[in-house]
Coordinates of C-alpha atoms in Angstrom, one line a residue:
X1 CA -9.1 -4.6 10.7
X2 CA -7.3 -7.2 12.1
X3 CA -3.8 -7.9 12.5
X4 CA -3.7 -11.5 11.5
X5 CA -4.2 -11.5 7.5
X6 CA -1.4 -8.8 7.4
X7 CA 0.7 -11.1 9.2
X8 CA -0.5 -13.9 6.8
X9 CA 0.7 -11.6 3.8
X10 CA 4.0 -11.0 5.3
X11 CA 4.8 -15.3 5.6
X12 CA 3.3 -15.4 2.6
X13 CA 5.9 -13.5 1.0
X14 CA 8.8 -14.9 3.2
X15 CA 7.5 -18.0 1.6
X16 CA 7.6 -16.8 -2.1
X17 CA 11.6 -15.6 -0.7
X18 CA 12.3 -19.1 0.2
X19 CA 10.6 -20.2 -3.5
X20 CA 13.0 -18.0 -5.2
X21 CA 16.2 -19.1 -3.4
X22 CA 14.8 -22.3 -4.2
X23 CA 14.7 -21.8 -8.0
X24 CA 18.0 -19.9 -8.2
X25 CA 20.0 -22.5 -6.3
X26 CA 18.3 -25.4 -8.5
X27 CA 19.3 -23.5 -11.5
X28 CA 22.9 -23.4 -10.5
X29 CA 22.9 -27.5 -10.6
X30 CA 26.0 -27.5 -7.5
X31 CA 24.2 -27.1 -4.4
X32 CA 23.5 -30.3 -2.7
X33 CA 19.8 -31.9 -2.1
X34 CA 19.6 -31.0 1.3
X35 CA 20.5 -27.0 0.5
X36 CA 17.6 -26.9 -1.8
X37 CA 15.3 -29.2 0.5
X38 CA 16.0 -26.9 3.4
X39 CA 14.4 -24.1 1.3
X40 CA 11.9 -26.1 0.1
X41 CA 10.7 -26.7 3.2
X42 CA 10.7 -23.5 4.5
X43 CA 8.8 -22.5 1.5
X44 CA 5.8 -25.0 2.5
X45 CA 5.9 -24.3 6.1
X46 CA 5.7 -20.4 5.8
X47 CA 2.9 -21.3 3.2
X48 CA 1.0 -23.4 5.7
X49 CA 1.6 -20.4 8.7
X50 CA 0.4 -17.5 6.4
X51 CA -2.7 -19.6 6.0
X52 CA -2.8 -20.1 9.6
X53 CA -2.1 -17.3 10.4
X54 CA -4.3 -15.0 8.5
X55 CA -7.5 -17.4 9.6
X56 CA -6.3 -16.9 13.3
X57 CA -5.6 -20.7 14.2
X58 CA -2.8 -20.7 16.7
X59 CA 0.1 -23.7 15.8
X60 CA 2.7 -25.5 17.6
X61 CA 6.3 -23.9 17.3
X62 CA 7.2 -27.6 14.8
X63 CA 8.8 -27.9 11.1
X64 CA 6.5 -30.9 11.0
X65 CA 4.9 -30.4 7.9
X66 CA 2.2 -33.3 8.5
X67 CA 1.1 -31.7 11.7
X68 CA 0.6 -28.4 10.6
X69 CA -2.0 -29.9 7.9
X70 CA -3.9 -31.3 10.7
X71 CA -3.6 -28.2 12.5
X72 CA -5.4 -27.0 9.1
X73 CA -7.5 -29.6 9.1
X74 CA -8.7 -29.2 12.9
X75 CA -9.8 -25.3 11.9
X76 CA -11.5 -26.4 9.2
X77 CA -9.4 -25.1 6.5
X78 CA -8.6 -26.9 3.0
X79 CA -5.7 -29.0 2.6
X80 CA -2.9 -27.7 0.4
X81 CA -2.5 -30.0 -3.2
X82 CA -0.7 -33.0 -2.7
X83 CA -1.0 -32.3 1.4
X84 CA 0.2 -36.0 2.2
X85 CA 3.1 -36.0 0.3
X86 CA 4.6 -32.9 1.7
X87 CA 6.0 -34.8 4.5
X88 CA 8.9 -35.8 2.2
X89 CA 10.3 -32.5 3.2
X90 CA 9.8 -32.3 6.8
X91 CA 13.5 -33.4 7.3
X92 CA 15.0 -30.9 5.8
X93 CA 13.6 -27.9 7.6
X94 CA 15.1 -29.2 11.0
X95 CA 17.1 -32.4 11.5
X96 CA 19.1 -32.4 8.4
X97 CA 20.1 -28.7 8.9
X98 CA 22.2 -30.1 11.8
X99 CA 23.1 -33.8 10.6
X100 CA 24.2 -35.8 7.7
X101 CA 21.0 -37.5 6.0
X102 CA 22.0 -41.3 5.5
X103 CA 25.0 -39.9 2.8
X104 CA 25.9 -37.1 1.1
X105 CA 24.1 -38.4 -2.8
X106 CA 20.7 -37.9 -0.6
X107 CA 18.4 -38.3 -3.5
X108 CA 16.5 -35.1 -3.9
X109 CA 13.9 -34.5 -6.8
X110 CA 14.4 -30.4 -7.4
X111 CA 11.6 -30.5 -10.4
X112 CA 8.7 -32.1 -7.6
X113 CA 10.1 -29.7 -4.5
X114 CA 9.6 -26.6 -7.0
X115 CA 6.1 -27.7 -8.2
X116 CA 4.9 -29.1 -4.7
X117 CA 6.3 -25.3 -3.3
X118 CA 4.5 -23.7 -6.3
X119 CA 1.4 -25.7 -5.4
X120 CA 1.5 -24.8 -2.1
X121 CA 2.1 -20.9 -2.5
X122 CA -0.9 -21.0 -5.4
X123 CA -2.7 -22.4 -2.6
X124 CA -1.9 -20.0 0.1
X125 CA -2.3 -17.1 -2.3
X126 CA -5.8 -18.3 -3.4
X127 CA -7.0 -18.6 0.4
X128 CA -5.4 -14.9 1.2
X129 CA -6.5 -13.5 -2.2
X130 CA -2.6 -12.8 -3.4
X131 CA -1.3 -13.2 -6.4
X132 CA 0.1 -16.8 -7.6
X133 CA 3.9 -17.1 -9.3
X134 CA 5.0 -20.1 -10.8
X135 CA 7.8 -23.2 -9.9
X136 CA 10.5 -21.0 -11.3
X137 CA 9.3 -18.2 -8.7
X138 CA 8.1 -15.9 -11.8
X139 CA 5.0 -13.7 -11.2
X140 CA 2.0 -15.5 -12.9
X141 CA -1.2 -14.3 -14.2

């Protein structure tokens, strides 16, 4: 058997970790919009790499969420829902870690970064056979 859909599984779940900080810091209503983005993106990326991963299509070293759909799309693997719009997050897994967005009030919509992270992790799941949970990071059916 080989080693790549285990390692698929294992950033799949990392992913689901970052879904579930996700969910509990949106719950809490304090944390700013780039805490929860940062997690958010994480979420999608490690979604993206367990795909990757577990197909056995090498990827750049990016947080680049844009490129790692063409990298999906140049092995010939279905795009995640919604693939276009998960650009929004990009920023948040790298260069606002480090620096200020524009301001502080960044604008960040909690309720779309859960369901496009749900989306994404469904997706994932359904291409590594796993089972899905929900927005909220709660085990579905």
């Amino acid at each position: 058997m080989s080693k790549w859909p285990e390692r698929g599984r294992i950033l799949l779940e990392k992913a689901r970790g970052d879904q579930q900080a996700l969910a509990s810091l949106a719950k809490d209503g304090s944390n700013h919009g780039w805490v929860l983005g940062f997690h958010a993106e994480q979420a999608v990326e490690k979604a993206i790499k367990a795909v990757l991963t577990a197909f056995g299509v090498e990827y750049p070293f990016t947080h680049d969420l844009l490129a790692l759909v063409e990298v999906l799309r140049a092995g010939g693997i279905a795009d995640p829902p919604e693939a276009e719009s998960l650009g929004r997050l990009t920023p948040f897994g790298a260069a606002w870690r480090y620096e200020d967005p524009v301001d502080d009030t960044i604008a960040f919509d909690a309720a779309w970064a859960q369901d496009a992270v749900g989306r994404t992790i469904a997706w994932a799941a359904s291409l590594l056979a796993e089972p899905t949970m929900d927005a909220r990071g709660e085990a579905g059916k």
